[in-house]
Coordinates of C-alpha atoms in Angstrom, one line a residue:
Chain A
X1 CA 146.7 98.3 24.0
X2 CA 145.6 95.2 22.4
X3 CA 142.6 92.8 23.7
X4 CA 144.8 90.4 25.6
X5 CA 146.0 93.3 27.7
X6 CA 142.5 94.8 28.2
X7 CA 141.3 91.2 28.7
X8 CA 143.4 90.8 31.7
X9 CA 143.0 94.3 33.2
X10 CA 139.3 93.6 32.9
X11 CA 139.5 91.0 35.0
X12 CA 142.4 92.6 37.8
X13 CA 139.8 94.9 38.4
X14 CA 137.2 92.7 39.1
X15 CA 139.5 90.6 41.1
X16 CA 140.6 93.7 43.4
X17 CA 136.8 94.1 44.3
X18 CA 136.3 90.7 45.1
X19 CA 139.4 90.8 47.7
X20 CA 137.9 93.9 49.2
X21 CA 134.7 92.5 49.3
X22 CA 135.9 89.2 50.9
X23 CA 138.1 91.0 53.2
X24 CA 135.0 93.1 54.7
X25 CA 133.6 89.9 55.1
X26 CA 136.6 88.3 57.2
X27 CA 136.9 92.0 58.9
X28 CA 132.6 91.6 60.0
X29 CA 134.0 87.6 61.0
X30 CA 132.6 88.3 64.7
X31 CA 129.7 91.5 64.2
X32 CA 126.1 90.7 65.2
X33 CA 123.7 90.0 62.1
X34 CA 126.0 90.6 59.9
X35 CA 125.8 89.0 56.3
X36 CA 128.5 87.6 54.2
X37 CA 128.4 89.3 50.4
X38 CA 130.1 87.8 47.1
X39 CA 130.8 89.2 43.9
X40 CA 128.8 88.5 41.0
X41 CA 130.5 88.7 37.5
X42 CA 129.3 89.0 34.4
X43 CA 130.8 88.8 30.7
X44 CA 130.6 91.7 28.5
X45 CA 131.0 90.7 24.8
X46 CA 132.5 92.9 22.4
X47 CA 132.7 92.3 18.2
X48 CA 136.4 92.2 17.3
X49 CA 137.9 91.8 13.7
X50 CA 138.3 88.5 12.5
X51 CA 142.1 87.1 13.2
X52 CA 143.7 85.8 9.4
X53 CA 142.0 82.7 7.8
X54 CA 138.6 83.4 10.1
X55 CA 135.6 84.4 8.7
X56 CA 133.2 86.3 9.8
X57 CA 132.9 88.8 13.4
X58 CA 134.4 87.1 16.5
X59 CA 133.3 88.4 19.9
X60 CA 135.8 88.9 22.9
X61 CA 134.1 88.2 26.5
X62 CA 135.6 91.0 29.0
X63 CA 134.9 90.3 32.7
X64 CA 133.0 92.6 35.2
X65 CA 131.6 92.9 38.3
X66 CA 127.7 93.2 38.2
X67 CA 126.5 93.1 41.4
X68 CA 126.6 92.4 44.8
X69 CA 125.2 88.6 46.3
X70 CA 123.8 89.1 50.0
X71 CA 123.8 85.5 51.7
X72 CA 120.5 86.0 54.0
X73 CA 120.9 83.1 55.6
X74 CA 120.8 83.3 59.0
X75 CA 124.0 83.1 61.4
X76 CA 124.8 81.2 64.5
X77 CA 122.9 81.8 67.5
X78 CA 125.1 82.8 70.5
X79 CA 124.3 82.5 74.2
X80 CA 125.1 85.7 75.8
X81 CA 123.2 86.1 78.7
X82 CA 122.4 89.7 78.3
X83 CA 118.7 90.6 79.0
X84 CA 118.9 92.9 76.0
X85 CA 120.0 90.7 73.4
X86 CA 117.8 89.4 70.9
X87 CA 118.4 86.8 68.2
X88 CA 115.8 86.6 65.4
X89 CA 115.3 83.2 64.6
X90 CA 114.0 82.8 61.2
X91 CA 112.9 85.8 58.4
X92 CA 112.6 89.4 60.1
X93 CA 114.0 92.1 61.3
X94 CA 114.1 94.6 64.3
X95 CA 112.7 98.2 63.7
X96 CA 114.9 101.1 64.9
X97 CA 114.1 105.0 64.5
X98 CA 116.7 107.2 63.5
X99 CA 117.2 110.7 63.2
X100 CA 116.8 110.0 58.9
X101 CA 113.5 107.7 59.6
X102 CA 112.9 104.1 59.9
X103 CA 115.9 101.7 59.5
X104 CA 115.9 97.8 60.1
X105 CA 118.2 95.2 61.5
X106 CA 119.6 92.3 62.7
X107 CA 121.7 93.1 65.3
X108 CA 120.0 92.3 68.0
X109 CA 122.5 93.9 70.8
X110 CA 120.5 96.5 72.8
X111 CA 121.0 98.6 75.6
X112 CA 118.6 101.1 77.8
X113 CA 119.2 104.5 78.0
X114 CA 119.3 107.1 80.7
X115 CA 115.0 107.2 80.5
X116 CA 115.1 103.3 80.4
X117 CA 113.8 103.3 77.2
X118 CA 115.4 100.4 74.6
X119 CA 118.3 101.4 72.3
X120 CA 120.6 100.8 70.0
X121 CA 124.2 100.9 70.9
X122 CA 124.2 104.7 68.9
X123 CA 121.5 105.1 71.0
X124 CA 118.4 105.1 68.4
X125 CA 114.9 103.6 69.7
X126 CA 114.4 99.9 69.1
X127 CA 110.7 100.4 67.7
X128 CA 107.7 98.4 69.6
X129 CA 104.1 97.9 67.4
X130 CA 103.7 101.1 69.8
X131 CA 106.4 102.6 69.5
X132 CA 109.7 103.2 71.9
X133 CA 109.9 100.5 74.6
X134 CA 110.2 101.8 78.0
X135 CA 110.9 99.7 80.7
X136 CA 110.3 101.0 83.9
X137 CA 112.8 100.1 87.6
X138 CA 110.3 98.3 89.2
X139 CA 109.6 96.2 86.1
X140 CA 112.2 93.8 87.5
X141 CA 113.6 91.4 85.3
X142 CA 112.0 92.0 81.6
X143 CA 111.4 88.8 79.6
X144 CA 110.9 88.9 75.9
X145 CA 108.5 86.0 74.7
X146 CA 109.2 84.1 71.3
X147 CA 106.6 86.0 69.8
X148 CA 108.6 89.4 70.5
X149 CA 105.9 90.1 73.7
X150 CA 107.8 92.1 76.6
X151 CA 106.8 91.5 80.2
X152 CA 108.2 92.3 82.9
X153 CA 107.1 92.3 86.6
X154 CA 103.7 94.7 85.9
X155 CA 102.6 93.0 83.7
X156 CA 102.8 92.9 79.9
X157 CA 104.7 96.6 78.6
X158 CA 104.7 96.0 74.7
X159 CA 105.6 93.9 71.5
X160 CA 108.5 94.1 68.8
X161 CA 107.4 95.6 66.2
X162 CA 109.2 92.8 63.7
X163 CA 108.6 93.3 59.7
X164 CA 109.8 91.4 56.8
X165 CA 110.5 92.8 53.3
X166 CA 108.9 90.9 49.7
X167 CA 112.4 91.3 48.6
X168 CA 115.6 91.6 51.8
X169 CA 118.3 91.5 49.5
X170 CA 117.4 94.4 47.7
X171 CA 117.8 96.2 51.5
X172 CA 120.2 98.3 51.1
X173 CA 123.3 98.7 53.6
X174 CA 124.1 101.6 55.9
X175 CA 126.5 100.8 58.1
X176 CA 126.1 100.3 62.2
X177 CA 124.4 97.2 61.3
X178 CA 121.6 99.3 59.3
X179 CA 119.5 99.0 56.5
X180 CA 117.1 101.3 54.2
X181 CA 114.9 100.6 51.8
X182 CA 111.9 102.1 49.8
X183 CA 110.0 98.8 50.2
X184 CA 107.0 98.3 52.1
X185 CA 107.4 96.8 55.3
X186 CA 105.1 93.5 56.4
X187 CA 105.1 91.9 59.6
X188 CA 106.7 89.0 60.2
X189 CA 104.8 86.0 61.5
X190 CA 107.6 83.7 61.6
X191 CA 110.0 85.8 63.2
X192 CA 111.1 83.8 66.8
X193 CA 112.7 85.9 69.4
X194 CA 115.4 84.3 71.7
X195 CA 116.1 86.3 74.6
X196 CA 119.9 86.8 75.8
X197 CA 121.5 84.9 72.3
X198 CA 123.2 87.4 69.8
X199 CA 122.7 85.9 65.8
X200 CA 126.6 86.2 64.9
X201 CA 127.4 86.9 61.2
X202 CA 126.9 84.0 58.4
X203 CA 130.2 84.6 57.3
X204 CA 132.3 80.9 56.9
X205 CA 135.8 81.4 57.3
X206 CA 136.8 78.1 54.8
X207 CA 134.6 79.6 52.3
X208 CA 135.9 83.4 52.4
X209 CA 139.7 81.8 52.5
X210 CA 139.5 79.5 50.6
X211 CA 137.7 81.9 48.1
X212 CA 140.3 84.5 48.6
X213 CA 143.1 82.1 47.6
X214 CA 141.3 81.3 44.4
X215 CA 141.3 84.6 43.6
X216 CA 144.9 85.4 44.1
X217 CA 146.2 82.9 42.1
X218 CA 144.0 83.7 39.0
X219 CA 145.2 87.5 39.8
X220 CA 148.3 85.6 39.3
X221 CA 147.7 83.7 36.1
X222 CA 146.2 87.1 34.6
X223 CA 149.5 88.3 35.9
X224 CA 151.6 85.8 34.0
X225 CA 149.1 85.7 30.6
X226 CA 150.3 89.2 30.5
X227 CA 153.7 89.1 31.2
X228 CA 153.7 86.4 28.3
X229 CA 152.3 88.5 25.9
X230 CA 154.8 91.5 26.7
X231 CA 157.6 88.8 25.9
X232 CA 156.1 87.7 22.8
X233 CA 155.3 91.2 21.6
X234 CA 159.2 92.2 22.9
X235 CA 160.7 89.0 20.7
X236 CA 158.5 90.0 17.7
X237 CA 159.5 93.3 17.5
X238 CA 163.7 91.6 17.9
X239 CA 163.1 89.1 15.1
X240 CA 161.3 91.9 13.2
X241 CA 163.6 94.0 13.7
X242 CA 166.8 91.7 12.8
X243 CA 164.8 90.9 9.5
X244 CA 164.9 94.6 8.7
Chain B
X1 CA 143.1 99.2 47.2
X2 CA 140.7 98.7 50.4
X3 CA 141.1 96.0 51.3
X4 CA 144.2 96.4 52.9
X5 CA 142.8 99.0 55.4
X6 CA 139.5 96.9 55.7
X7 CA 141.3 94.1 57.4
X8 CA 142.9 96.7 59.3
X9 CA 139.8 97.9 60.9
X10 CA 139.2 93.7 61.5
X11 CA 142.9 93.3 63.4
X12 CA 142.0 96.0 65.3
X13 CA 138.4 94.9 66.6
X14 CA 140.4 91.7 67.2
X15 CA 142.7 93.3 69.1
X16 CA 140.1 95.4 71.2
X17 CA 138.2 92.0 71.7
X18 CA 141.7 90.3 73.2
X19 CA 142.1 92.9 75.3
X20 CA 138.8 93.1 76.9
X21 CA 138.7 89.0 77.3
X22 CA 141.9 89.3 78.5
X23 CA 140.7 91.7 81.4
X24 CA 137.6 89.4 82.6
X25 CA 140.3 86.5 82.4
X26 CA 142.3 88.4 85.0
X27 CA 139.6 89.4 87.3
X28 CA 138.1 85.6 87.1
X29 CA 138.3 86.2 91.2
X30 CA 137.4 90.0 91.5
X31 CA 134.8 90.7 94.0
X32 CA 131.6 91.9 92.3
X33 CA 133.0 92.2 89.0
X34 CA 130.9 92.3 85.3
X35 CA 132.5 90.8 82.6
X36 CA 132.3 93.0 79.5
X37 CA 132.0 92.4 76.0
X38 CA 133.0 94.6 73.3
X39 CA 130.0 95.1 70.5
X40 CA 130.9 95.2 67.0
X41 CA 129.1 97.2 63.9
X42 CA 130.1 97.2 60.3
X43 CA 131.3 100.5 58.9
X44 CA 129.5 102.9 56.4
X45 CA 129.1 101.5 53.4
X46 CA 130.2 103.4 49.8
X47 CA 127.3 103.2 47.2
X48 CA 129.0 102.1 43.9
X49 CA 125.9 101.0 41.9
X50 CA 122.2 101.4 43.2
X51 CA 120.5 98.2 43.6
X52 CA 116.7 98.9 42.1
X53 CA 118.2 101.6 39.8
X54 CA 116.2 101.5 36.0
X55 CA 118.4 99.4 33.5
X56 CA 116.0 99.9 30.1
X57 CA 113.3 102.6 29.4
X58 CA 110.7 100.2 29.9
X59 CA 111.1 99.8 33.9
X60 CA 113.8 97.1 34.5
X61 CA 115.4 97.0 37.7
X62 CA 118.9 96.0 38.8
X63 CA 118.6 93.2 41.2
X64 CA 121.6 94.1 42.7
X65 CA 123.8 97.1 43.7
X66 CA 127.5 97.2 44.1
X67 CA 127.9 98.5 47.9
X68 CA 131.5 98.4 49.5
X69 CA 132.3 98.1 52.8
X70 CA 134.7 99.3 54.6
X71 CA 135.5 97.2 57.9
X72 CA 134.2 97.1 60.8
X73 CA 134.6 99.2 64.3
X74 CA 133.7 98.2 67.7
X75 CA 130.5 100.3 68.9
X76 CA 130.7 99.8 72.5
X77 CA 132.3 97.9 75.1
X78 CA 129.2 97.2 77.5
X79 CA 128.8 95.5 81.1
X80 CA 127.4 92.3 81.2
X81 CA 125.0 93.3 84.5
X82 CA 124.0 89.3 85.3
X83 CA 124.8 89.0 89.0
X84 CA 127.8 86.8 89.9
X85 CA 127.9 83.9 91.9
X86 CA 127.7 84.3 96.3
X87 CA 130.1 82.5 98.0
X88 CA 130.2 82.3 101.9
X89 CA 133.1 84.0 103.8
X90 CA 131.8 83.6 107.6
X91 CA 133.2 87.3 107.8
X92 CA 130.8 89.4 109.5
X93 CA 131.1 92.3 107.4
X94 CA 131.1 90.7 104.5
X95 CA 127.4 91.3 102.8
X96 CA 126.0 90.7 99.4
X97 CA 123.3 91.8 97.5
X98 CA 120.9 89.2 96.1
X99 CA 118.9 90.6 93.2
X100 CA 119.3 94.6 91.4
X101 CA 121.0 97.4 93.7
X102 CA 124.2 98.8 94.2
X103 CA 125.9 100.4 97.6
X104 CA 126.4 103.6 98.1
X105 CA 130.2 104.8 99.0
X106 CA 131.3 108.2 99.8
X107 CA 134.3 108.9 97.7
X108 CA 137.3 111.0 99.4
X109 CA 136.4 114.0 97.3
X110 CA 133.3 113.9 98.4
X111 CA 131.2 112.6 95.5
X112 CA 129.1 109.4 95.5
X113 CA 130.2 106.2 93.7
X114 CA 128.6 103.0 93.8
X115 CA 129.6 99.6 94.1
X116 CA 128.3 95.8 94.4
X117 CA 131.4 94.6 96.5
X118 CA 130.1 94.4 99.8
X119 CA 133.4 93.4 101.5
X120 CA 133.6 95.9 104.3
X121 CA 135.2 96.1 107.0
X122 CA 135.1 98.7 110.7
X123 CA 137.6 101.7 110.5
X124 CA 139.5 102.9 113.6
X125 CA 136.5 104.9 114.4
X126 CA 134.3 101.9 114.0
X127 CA 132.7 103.5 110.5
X128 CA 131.5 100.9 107.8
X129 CA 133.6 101.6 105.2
X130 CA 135.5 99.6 101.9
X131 CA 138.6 98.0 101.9
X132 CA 139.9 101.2 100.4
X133 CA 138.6 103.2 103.9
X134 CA 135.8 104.7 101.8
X135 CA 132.5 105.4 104.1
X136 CA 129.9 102.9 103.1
X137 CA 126.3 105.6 102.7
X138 CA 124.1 106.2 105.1
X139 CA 126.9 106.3 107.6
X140 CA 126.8 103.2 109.8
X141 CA 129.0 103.2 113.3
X142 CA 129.7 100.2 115.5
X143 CA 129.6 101.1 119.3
X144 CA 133.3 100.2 120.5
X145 CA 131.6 97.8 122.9
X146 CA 129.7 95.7 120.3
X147 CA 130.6 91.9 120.4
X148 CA 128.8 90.9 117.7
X149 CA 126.5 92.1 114.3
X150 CA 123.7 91.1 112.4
X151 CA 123.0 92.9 109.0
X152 CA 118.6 91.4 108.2
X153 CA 117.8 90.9 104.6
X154 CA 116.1 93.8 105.0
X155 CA 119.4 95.7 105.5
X156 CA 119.2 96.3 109.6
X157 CA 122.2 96.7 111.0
X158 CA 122.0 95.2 114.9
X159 CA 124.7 95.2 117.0
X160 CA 125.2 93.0 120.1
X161 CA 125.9 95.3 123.3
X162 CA 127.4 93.1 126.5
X163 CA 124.8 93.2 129.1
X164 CA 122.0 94.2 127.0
X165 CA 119.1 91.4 125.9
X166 CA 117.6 93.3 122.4
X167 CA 120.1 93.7 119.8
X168 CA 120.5 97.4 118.9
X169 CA 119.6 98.9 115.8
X170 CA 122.8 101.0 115.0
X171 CA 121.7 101.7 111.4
X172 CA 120.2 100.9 107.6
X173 CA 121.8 99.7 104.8
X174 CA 120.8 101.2 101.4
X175 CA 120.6 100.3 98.0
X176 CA 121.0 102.6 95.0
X177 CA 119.5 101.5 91.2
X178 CA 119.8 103.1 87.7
X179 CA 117.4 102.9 84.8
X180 CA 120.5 101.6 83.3
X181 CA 123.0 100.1 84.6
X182 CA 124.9 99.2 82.2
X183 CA 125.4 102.5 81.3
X184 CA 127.6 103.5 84.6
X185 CA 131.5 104.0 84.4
X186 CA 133.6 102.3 85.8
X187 CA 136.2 103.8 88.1
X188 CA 138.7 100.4 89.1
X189 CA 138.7 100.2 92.7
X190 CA 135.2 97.9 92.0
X191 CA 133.4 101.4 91.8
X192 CA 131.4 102.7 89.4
X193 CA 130.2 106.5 88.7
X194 CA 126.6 107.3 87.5
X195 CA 126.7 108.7 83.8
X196 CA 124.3 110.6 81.8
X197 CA 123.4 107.3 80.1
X198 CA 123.0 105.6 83.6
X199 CA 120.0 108.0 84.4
X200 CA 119.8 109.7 88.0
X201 CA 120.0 107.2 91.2
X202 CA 117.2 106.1 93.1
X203 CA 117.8 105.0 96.4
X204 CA 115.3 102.3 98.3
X205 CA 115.5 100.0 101.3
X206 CA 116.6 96.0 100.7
X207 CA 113.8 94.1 99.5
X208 CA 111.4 96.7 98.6
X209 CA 109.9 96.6 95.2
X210 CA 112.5 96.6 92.4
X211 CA 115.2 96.2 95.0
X212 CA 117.4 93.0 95.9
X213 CA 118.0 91.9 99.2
X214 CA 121.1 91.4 101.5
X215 CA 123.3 88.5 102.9
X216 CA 125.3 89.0 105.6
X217 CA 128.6 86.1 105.4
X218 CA 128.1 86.2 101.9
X219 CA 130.2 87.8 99.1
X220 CA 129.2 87.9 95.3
X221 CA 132.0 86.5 93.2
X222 CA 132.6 87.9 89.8
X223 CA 130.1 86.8 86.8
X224 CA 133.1 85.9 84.1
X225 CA 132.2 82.4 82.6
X226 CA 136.0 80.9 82.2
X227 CA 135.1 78.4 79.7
X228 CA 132.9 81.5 77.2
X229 CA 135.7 83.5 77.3
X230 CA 138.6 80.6 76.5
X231 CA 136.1 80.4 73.7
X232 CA 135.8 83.5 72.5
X233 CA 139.4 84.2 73.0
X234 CA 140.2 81.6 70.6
X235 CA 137.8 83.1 68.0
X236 CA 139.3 86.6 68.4
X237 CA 142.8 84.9 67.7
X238 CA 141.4 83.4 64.7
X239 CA 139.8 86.3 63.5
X240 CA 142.9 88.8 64.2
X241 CA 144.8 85.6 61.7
X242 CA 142.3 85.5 59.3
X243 CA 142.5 89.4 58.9
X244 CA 145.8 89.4 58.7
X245 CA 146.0 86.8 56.1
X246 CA 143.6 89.5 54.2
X247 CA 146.4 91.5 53.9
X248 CA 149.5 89.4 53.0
X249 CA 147.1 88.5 49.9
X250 CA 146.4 92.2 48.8
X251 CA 149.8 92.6 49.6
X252 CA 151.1 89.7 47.0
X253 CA 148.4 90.8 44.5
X254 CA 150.0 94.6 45.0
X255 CA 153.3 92.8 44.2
X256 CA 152.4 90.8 41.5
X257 CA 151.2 93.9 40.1
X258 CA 154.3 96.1 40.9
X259 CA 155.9 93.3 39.0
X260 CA 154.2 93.9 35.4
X261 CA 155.7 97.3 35.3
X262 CA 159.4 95.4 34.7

């Protein structure tokens, strides 16, 4: 294959991922917390022989994906009305234990369990600075303060344990609303809790549509470029040929 | 190429999400009915290039990882437990309960399910029982001479005996509570069945500690918010289209590539 045909293929490639990362995007349209991703390319240059009556090395720019983008921005704030449903207003995020050790979110859709203690909806602990929260019957009505302070009828039963990261996009995804990371986790002072509101996903329709559109129709003008160059090649080798 | 099966997983959360709006739409006027939401989570995610992973010998990292996902699934379809609105009936059996607790009702088979519609009624043996002749629990029977009852906050249940001045006691309405009640199963019929995620039932008298109290004439309507769900209805619509546009798009970048072949 010549560079025109591994120019283009470079880039199909790279536009492939960018529809399946824009269509996880529009799939996580309505999912708690969730935030919207792009694509970042970058060029890779390569030395080519010089074309007749150039001097000296050319370079040929290939396209691929580098990297991920996370927008952290934060999503709308929903009124739900559920007791258990926290919106994190600002930087932060919840703590949850899991079976494979401390993961963090922003899905703030929890649930009790049979013990009345606060879980996720796979049923891992949401994490208070003492640990599991466990609200007992005759606690009533539970009320969690902006500051992530839980009271409920007795009196004051514990704080969210709310932690910030020096750098969240390097968090890395695991699915359920879940990340990991190696980083240390600080609190998170600015962190505001509002009770019964769900933070929907940051993900703007326009932008992933209009985004996806874009990249069809340069799939389709790397589409064309090629089919160009298969005529051209196909007529040279004719006119070559009828020379002969 | 995933993305056609990512927007897949997105009509079909769409889909579940119609369906479960569509439900609280048609029991706007049910008796003691929770609305319920379906929760969403994104799928697991498929490590193509660790972010933070060394890029030169002397300790550069990548900024950023490549990590695709693969959709989304819907994690649970949970019980909004926010009590519904009371309405008065004037019907003397009618009772609702103002704050946490659910009635007790003896199924035919003989297990216990529980239930916040407190439209009862007398059976032919004078019995309290639900509209569907279930015995309300702790048995309560009306002497076949009562006139007239009173049910007390406190759940009392007095009847009115011709030729008699006090008002006899004829029985004691309870209340049952959960650890969580969202966790309960519902069983149509405006019953529920305790779960291992409900926890065990703890039964208490009206108005004690942790317990609501009860309204005689009163019924509680259902707690669906019309205009939230018109809203979120439209969403879902929007969503399911959006998805589906997600795959018309692979599927004319599939066929422009099908194309280059010729």
């Amino acid at each position: 294959m010549d560079n025109t045909s591994l120019l283009s293929l470079s880039y199909q490639l790279a536009a492939f991922r960018s529809i399946d990362v824009i269509a996880n995007n529009i799939a996580n349209v309505n999912t708690p917390g969730y935030k919207r991703e792009s694509v970042k390319f970058e060029q890779v240059l390569q030395q080519m022989k010089p074309a007749e009556g150039q001097k000296g090395p050319q370079t040929v720019s290939f396209v691929r994906d580098a990297g991920l983008l996370r927008d952290i921005s934060g999503g709308r704030i929903e009124s739900t009305g559920a007791p258990f449903d926290l919106a994190i207003n600002g930087p932060g995020y919840f703590a949850i234990q899991t079976a494979q050790g401390e993961r963090y979110t922003r899905n703030g859709h929890f649930t009790l369990n049979a013990d009345g203690t606060v879980v996720t909806e796979s049923g891992d602990q949401l994490m208070g600075d003492g640990g599991a929260i466990t609200i007992a019957p005759d606690d009533g009505d539970i009320t969690f303060g902006a500051d992530g302070t839980i009271t409920g009828k007795q009196g004051q039963i514990g704080k969210l344990r709310l932690v910030d990261f020096a750098d969240p996009r390097a968090l890395s995804k695991e699915g359920d609303s879940l990340y990991s990371t190696t980083q240390q986790a600080n609190a998170a002072p600015n962190a505001v809790i509002a009770q019964g509101m769900l933070e929907g996903s940051n993900v703007q329709p326009v932008i992933e549509i209009s985004r996806m559109i874009e990249v069809m129709r340069s799939y389709e003008a790397t589409a064309s470029l090629e089919k160009g160059h298969s005529d051209m090649q196909r007529q040279a080798i004719q006119k070559l040929a009828a020379v002969q | 190429m995933r993305a056609l099966s990512i927007a897949s997983t997105g009509m079909l959360a769409q889909q579940t999400n119609v369906e479960v709006i569509a439900n609280n739409l048609a029991n706007m006027n049910t008796t003691g009915y929770k609305a319920q939401r379906a929760a969403f989570q994104d799928l697991l995610y498929q490590n193509i290039q660790q972010a933070g992973a060394q890029t030169s010998d002397t300790g550069t990292l990548l900024a950023s990882g490549i990590q695709l996902g693969a959709g989304v699934r819907t994690a649970a379809i949970y019980r909004m437990t926010k009590p519904g609105d009371i309405k008065n009936t004037s019907n003397p059996y009618d009772v609702a309960i103002n704050g946490a607790g659910y009635f007790r009702v003896q199924m035919p088979d003989g297990t216990d399910a529980f239930s916040r519609d407190g439209n009862f009624q007398l059976s032919s043996a004078g019995q309290l029982v639900t509209q569907q002749g279930y015995t309300v629990q702790p048995g309560i029977s009306m002497p076949p001479t009562a006139t007239a009852v009173t049910i007390t906050p406190a759940g009392l249940v007095q009847a009115t005996i011709p030729g008699q001045v006090a008002l006899q006691t004829v029985g004691q309405l309870e209340l049952t509570r959960f650890p969580n009640e969202a966790g309960l199963r519902a069983m149509g019929d405006n019953l529920y069945a305790e779960t291992s995620s409900s926890g065990a039932p703890q039964s208490g008298v009206p108005g004690s500690t942790g317990y609501g109290t009860i309204q005689q004439y009163f019924l509680e309507t259902s707690n669906v918010d019309a205009v939230s769900e018109v809203t979120s209805l439209i969403s879902a619509q929007r969503a399911y289209e959006m998805n589906s546009k997600v795959i018309s798009t692979a599927d004319q970048m599939l066929a422009q590539t099908a194309k280059l072949g010729g």
